[in-house]
XYZ file of C-alpha atoms in Angstrom:
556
model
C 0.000 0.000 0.000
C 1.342 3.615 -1.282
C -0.112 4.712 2.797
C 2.283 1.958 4.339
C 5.114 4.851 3.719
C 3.373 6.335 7.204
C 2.237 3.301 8.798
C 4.665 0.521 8.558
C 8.017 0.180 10.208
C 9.755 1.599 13.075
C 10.722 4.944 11.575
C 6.860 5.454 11.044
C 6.303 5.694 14.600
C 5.708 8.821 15.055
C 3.670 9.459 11.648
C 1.611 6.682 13.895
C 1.357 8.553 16.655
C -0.469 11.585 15.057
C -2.305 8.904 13.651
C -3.423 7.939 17.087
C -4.009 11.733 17.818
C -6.998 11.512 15.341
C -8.548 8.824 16.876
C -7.224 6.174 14.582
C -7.343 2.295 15.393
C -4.648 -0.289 14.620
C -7.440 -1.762 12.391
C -7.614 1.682 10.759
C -4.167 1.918 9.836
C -4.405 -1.340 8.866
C -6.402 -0.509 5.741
C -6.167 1.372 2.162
C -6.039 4.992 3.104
C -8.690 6.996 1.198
C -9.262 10.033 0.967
C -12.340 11.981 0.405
C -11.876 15.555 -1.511
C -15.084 17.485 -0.022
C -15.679 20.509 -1.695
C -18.473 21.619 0.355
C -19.137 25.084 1.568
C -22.050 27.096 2.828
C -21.821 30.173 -0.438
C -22.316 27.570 -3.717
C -25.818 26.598 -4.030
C -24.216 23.222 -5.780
C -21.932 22.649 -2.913
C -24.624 22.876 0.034
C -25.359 19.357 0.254
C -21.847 18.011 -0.421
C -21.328 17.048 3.532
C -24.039 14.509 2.623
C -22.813 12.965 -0.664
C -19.165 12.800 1.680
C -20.756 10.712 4.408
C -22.218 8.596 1.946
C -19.151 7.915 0.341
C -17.366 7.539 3.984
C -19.984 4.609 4.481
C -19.218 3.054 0.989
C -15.340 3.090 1.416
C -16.006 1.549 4.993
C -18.255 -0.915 3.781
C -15.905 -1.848 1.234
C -13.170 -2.573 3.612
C -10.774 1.016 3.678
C -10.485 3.669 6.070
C -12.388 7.197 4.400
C -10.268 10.646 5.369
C -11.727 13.706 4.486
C -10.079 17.137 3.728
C -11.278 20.063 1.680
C -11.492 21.729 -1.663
C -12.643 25.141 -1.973
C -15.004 26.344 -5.246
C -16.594 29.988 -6.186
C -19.784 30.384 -7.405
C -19.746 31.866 -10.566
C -22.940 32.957 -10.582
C -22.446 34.806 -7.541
C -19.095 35.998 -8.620
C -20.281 37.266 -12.356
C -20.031 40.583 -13.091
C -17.303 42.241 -11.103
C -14.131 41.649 -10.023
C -14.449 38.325 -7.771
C -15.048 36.497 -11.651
C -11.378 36.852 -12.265
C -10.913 34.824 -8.979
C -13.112 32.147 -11.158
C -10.782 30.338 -13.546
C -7.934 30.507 -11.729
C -9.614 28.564 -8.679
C -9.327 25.522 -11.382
C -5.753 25.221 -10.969
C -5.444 26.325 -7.120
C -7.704 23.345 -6.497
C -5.251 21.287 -8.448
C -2.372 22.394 -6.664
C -3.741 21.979 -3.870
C -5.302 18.558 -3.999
C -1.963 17.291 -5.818
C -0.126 18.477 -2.411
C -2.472 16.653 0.165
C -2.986 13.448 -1.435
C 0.809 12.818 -2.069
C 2.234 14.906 1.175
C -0.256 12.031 3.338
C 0.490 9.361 1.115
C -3.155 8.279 0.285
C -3.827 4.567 -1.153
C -6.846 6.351 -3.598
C -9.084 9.141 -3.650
C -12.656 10.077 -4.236
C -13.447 13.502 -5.754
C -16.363 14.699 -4.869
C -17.101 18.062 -6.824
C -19.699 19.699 -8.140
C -19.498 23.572 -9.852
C -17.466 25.248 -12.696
C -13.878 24.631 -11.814
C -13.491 22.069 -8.979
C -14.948 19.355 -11.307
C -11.954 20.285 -13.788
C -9.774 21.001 -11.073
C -10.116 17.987 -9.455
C -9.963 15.901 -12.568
C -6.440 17.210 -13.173
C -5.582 16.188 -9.813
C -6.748 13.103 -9.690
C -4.276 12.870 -13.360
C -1.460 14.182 -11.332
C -1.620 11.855 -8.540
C -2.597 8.511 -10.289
C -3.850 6.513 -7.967
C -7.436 4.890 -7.959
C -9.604 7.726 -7.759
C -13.982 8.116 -8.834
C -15.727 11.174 -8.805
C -19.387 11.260 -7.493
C -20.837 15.145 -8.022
C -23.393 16.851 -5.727
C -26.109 16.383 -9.005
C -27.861 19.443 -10.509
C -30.539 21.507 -9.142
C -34.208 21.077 -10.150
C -35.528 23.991 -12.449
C -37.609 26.719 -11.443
C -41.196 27.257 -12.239
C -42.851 30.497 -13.322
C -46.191 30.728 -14.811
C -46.421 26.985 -15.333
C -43.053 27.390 -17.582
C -39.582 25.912 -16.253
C -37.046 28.134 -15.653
C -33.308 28.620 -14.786
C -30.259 30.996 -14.093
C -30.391 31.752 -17.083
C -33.821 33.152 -17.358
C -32.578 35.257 -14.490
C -30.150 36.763 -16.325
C -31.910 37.614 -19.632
C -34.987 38.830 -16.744
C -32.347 41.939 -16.056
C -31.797 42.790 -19.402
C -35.556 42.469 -19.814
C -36.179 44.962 -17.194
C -33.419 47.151 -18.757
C -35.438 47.443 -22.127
C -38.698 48.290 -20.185
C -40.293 44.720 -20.908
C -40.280 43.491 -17.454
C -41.491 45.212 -14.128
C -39.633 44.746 -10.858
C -41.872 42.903 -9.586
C -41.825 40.595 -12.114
C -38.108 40.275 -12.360
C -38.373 39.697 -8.421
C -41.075 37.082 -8.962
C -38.594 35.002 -11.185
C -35.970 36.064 -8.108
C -37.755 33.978 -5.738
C -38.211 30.993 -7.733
C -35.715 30.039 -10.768
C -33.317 28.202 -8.183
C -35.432 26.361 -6.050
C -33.163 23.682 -4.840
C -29.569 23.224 -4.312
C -27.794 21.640 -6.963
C -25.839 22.634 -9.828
C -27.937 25.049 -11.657
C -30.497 23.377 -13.798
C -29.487 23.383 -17.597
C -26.761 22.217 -19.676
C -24.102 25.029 -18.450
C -20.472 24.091 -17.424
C -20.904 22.425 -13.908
C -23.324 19.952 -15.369
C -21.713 20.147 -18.856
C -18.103 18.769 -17.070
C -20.058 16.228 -14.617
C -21.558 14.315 -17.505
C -18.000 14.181 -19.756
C -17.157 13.040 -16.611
C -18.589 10.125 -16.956
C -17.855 10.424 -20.715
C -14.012 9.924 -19.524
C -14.661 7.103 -17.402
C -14.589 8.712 -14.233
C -17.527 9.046 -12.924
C -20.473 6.029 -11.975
C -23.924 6.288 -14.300
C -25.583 8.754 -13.166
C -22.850 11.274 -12.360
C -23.952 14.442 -13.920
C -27.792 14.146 -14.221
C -29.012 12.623 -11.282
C -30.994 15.659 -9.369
C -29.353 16.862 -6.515
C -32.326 16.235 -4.035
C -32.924 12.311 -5.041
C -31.928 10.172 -2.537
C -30.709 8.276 -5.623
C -27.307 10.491 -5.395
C -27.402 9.200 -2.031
C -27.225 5.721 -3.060
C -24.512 6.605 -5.928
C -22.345 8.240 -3.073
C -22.379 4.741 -1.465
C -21.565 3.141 -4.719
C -18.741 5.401 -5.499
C -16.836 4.771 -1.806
C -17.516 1.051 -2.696
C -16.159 1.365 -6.310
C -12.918 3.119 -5.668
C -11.629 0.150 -3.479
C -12.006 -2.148 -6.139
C -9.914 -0.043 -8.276
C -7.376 -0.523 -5.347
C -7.405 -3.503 -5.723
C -7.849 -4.201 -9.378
C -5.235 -0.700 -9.414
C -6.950 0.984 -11.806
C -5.838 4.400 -12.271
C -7.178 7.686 -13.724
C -4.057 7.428 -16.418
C -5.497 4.218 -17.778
C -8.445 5.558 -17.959
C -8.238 9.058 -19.424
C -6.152 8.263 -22.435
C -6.540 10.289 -25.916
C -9.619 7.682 -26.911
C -11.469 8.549 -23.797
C -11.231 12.306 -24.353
C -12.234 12.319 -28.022
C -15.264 10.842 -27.028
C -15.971 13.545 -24.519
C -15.494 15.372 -27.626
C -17.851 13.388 -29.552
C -20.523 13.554 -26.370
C -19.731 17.430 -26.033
C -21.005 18.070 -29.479
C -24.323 16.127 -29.284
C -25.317 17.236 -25.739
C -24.340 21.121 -26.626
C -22.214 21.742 -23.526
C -20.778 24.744 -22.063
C -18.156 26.318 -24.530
C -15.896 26.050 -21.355
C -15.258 22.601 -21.938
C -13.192 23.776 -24.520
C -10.980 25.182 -22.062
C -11.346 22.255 -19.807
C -10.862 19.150 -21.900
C -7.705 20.317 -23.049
C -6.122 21.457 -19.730
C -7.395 17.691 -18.092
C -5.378 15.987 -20.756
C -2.539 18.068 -20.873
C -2.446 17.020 -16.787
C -2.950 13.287 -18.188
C -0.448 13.041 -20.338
C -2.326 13.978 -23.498
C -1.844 16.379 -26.256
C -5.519 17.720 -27.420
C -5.548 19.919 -30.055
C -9.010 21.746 -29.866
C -8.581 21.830 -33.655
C -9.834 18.159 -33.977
C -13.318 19.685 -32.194
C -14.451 20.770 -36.008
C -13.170 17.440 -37.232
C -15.601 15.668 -34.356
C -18.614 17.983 -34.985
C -18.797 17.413 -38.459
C -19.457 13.982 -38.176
C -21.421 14.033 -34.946
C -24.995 15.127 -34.518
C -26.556 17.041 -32.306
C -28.951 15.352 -29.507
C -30.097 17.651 -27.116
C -30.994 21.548 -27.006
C -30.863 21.758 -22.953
C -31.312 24.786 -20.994
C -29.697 27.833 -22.841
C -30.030 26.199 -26.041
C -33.768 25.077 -25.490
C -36.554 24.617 -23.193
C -35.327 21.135 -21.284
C -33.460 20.261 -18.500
C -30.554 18.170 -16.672
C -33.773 16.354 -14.995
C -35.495 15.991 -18.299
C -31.797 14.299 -19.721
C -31.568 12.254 -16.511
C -35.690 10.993 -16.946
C -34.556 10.130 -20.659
C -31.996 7.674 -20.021
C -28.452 10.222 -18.673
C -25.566 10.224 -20.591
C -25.224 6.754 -21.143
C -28.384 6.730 -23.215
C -26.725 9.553 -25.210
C -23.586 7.267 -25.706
C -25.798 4.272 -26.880
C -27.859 6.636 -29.585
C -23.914 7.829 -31.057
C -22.710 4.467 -30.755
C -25.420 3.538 -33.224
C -23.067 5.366 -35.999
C -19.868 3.943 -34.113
C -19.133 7.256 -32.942
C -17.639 6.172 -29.408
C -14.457 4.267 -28.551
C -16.288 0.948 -26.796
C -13.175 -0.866 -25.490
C -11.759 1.602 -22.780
C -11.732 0.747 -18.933
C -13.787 2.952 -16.668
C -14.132 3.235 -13.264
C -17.148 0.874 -13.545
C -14.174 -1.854 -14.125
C -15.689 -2.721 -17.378
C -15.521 -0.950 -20.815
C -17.540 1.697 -22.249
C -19.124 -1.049 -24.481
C -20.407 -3.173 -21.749
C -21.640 0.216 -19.578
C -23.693 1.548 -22.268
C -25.605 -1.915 -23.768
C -29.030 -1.998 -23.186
C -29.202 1.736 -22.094
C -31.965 2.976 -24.436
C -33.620 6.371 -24.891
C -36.397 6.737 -23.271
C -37.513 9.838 -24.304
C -37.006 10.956 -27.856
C -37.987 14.543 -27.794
C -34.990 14.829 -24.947
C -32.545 12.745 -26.458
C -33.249 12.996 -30.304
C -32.628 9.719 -32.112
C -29.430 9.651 -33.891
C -31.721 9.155 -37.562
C -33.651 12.952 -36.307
C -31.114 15.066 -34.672
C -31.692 18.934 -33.935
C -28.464 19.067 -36.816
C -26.133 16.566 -38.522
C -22.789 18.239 -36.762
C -22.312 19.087 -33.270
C -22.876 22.001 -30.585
C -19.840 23.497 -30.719
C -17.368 25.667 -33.458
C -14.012 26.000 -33.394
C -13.486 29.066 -35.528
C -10.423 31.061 -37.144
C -9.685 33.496 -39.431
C -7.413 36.843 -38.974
C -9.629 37.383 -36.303
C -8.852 34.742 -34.285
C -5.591 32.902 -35.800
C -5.360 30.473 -33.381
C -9.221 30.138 -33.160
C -12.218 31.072 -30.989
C -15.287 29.270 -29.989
C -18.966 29.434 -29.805
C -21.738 27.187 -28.667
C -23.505 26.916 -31.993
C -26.841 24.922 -31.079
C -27.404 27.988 -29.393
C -26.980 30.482 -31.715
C -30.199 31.679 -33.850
C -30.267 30.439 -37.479
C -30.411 33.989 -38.421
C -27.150 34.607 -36.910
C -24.941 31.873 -38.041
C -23.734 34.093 -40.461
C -23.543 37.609 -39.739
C -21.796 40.831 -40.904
C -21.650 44.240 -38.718
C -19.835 46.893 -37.630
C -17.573 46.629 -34.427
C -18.242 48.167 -31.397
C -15.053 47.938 -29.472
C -14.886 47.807 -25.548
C -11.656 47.465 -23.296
C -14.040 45.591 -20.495
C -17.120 44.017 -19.704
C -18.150 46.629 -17.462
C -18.478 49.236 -20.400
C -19.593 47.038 -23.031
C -22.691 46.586 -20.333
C -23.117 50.408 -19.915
C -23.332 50.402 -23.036
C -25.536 47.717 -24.157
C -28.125 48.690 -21.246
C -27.750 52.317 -22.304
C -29.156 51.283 -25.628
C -26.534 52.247 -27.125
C -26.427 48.628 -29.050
C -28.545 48.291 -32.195
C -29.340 45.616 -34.421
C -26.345 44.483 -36.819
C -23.781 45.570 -34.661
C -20.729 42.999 -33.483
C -19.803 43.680 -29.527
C -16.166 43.502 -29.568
C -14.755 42.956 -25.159
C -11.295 42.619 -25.099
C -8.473 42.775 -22.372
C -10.346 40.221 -20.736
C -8.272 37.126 -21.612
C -6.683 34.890 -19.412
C -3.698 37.350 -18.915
C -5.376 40.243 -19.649
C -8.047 40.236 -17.197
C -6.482 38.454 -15.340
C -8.687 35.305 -15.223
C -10.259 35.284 -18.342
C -13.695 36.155 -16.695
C -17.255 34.824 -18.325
C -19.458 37.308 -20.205
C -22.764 36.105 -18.730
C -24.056 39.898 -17.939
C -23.402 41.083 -21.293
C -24.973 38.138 -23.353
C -27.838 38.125 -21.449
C -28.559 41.587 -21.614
C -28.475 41.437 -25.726
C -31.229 38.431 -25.588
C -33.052 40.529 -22.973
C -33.431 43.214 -24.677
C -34.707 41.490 -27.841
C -31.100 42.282 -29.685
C -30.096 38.225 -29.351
C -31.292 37.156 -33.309
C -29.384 40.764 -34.589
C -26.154 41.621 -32.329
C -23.246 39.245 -31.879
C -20.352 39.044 -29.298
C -16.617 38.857 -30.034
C -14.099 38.608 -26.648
C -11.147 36.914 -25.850
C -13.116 35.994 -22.821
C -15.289 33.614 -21.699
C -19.047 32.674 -21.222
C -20.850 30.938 -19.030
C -22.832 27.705 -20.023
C -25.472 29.978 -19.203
C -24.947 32.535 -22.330
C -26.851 31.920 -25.390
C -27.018 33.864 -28.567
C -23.940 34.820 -31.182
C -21.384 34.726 -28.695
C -17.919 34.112 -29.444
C -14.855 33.617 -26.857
C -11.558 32.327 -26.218
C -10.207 34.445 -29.135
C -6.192 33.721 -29.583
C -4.599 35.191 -29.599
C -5.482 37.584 -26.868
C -5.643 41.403 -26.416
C -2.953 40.981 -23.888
C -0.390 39.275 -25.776
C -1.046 41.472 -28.765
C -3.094 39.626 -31.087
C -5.462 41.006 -33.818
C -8.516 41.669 -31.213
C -6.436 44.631 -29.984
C -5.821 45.859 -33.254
C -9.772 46.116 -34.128
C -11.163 49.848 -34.528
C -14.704 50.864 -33.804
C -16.698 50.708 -36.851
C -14.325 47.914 -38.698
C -16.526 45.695 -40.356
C -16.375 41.544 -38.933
C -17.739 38.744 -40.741
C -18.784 36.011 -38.597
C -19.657 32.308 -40.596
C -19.836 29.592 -38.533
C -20.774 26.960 -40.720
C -17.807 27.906 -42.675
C -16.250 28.225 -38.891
C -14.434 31.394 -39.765
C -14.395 34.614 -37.860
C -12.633 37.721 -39.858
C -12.271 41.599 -39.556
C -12.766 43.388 -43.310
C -9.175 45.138 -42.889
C -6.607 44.422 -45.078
C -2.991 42.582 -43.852
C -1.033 45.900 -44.796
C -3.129 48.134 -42.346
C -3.557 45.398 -39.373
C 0.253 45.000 -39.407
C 0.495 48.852 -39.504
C -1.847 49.183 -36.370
C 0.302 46.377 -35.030
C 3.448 47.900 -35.768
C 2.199 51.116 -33.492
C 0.628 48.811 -30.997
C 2.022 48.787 -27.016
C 0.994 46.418 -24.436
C -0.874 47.802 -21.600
C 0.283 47.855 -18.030
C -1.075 44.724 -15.943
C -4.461 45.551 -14.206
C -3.130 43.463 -11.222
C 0.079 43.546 -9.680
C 0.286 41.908 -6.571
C -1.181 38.559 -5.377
C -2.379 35.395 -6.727
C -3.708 36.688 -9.731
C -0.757 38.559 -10.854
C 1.765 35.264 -10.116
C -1.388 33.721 -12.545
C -1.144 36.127 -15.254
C 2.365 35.691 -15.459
C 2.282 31.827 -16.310
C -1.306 31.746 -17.732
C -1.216 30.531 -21.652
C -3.458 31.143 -23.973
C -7.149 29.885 -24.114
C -6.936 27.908 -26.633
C -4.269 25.947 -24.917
C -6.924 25.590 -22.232
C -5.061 28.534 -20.215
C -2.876 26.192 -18.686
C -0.119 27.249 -16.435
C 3.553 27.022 -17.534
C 6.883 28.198 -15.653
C 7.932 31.500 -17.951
C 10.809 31.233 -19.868
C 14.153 32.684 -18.724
């Protein structure tokens, strides 16, 4: 056992003694040390009912003949955190939680682990962990929340959002924006549609790291209850079977996320995800290959932005799994990889049918023959940007307009609330990249003021930003290169003209090369925004987004 380095032997007794400090029996020490990554806290509405899913998975691991240890992981709330400065303190949580997971499971020498996650970052974060470390590790989430109701409709964040922008535009009173206030989150959970907590729980079990069920049992079932149990049972026959995340997340394993990505319409932010998770596994994935993936793979589902169903409407219709078995009908998935199950993707998704074809569309009637998301590129974005397609208009899959440039969110909102915004015209936020922000912050506020205000089938965004599974509409981040770094966003001029065409997946400003390497050639790069702390040390090693903003040592 990897924990008999401080249990076993005479120079271990005083790593014994501590041992007995915390209570711990002979027969304690005597067993597989795992431990339990709890990222519960009382702020994230997806994280409030984590102490429960950890004592589940305590019982499991006990039942199944190991001793459970618990310590913590923290997680923001980007909800909470959107729209000022605490969402640059967003992304970069990813890698803290990393970091910081990587340093307790190796400095106490733990056997396995189980991750137990649930919001934005601390599902990627701990996935990168658990590639660090290597040792037999599940993930069981917290589940997503139920959605809202108002007026006999179901509702989400989302519809909170787009409620403000309503409001701003004079189609919404107060008190009806406070009526959807009191009831579009009714229940903890990850919030209710197909945005990028429960967008990286199911590729989750995509990957092979999660049980069935994962990312679309409801938070409140006593089901996740039983799947907490399942999971603290599970990992210890991975200990002893020693079946690690490496041998499970290999290249196959993350193009079918890929594949599964593009016919559930997840959060753009797996783009930045997926990439980072395999670079921490060993793997080099180009997000290139994402067009290459989408143009064979239909698209499934329009969840929550994209349409008017939910993570409890996917879970009703058969979960991911049933997804899987409907793309497997083409031969779209990789069947012979091990998963945490202990048996092969094959053999986990036979016999899991669709139960519902107007939530999971048959792979013969898809919503499209190609998937959710586009990579695009053009001198625009040379190394590419991306945008959730399914939830783009049709109108506005092709679109040409002037630019209307902004240096940060906060005035491109100012702006777009002052009605200062018409139809045609192509939002440009830039500066807010993952060094130029810092912390590449989502763009939630501003997208869902444009659908509010009725501008979401005639205005597109452009920013070498983010957005939040949440954002719907003509919205196009993670342009590369970034502001920050120099790259043609910063060299765009209000007015320019920009020709967006997805289908073609190209992205382009109407300037010609002479006068963008002119405006280049008299560009300067700004002072940092942030200087001291955690996000300036960030900013300094941050790459680019389409690298996944991973962190590398700078060059000397």
């Amino acid at each position: 056992m990897k924990s008999d380095s401080v249990k076993v032997g005479m120079q271990q007794a005083p790593h014994r003694s501590l041992m007995n400090a915390l209570g711990m029996t002979k027969e304690d020490m005597a067993r597989p040390m795992v431990g339990i990554v709890s990222s519960y806290n009382e702020i994230v509405p997806g994280h409030m009912n984590l102490d429960k899913i950890v004592e589940a998975v305590k019982l499991g691991v006990a039942m199944a003949g190991g001793t459970p240890v618990v310590f913590p992981a923290i997680a923001v709330c980007d909800g909470i955190a959107m729209g000022h400065v605490g969402m640059k303190y967003s992304l970069v949580t990813r890698d803290l939680i990393a970091d910081s997971t990587e340093c307790m499971a190796i400095a106490h020498a733990f056997d396995a682990l189980v991750m137990v996650p649930n919001c934005d970052k601390n599902v990627p974060g701990l996935l990168m962990a658990a590639a660090r470390v290597n040792v037999p590790t599940v993930f069981v989430s917290g589940g997503p929340m139920m959605a809202g109701h108002v007026h006999g409709q179901k509702r989400s964040l989302s519809s909170m959002f787009e409620a403000v922008g309503a409001y701003a535009a004079g189609k919404m009173t107060e008190e009806e924006v406070t009526e959807f206030e009191e009831k579009v989150c009714p229940t903890c959970g990850s919030c209710s549609g197909m945005y990028t907590a429960n967008s990286m729980n199911c590729l989750t079990e995509v990957l092979g790291m999660g049980l069935r069920g994962n990312g679309t049992i409801p938070a409140v079932y006593s089901e996740r209850i039983k799947l907490a149990k399942h999971a603290g049972m599970q990992v210890m026959e991975m200990w002893r079977r020693n079946i690690r995340p490496r041998d499970i997340m290999t290249e196959k394993a993350f193009l079918n996320a890929l594949t599964v990505d593009m016919a559930l319409g997840c959060s753009t932010n797996s783009m930045l995800h997926l990439p980072a998770i395999a670079h921490e596994a060993g793997v080099d994935l180009n997000m290139e290959l994402a067009n290459a993936i989408s143009a064979r793979t239909p698209n499934l589902c329009h969840l929550a932005p994209a349409g008017p169903t939910y993570m409890e409407d996917l879970n009703e219709a058969g979960g991911v799994y049933a997804v899987m078995n409907e793309l497997n009908k083409k031969g779209l998935i990789y069947t012979d990889l091990i998963t945490v199950t202990g048996k092969t993707v094959g053999e986990n998704i036979a016999g899991c049918v669709n139960k519902n074809p107007e939530i999971i569309r048959p792979v013969e009637n898809p919503y499209s023959e190609t998937g959710g998301i586009a990579v695009l590129k053009g001198n625009l974005a040379p190394d590419t940007g991306v945008v959730k397609r399914s939830a783009v208009a049709p109108e506005m899959l092709t679109h040409e307009g002037p630019a209307r440039v902004f240096d940060c969110e906060e005035d491109a909102i100012d702006a777009i609330k002052g009605g200062k915004i018409v139809p045609g015209d192509v939002v440009v936020i830039r500066y807010e990249g993952p060094k130029g922000g810092p912390g590449m912050r989502e763009m939630l506020n501003p997208t869902s003021a444009i659908v509010g205000m009725g501008l979401g089938s005639t205005v597109a965004l452009i920013t070498d930003g983010r957005f939040s599974g949440a954002s719907r509409g003509a919205s196009i981040g993670h342009v590369s290169p970034e502001a920050a770094v120099g790259g043609p966003i910063a060299l765009v001029q209000e007015g320019d003209i920009i020709r967006i065409d997805i289908p073609a997946n190209r992205l382009d400003v109407l300037v010609s090369d002479e006068e963008m390497a002119a405006r280049k050639a008299a560009w300067k790069p700004r002072e940092p925004k942030i200087t001291t702390g955690y996000l300036a040390r960030y900013a300094a090693m941050v790459t680019s987004g389409n690298r996944g903003a991973v962190l590398e040592v700078p060059k000397t």
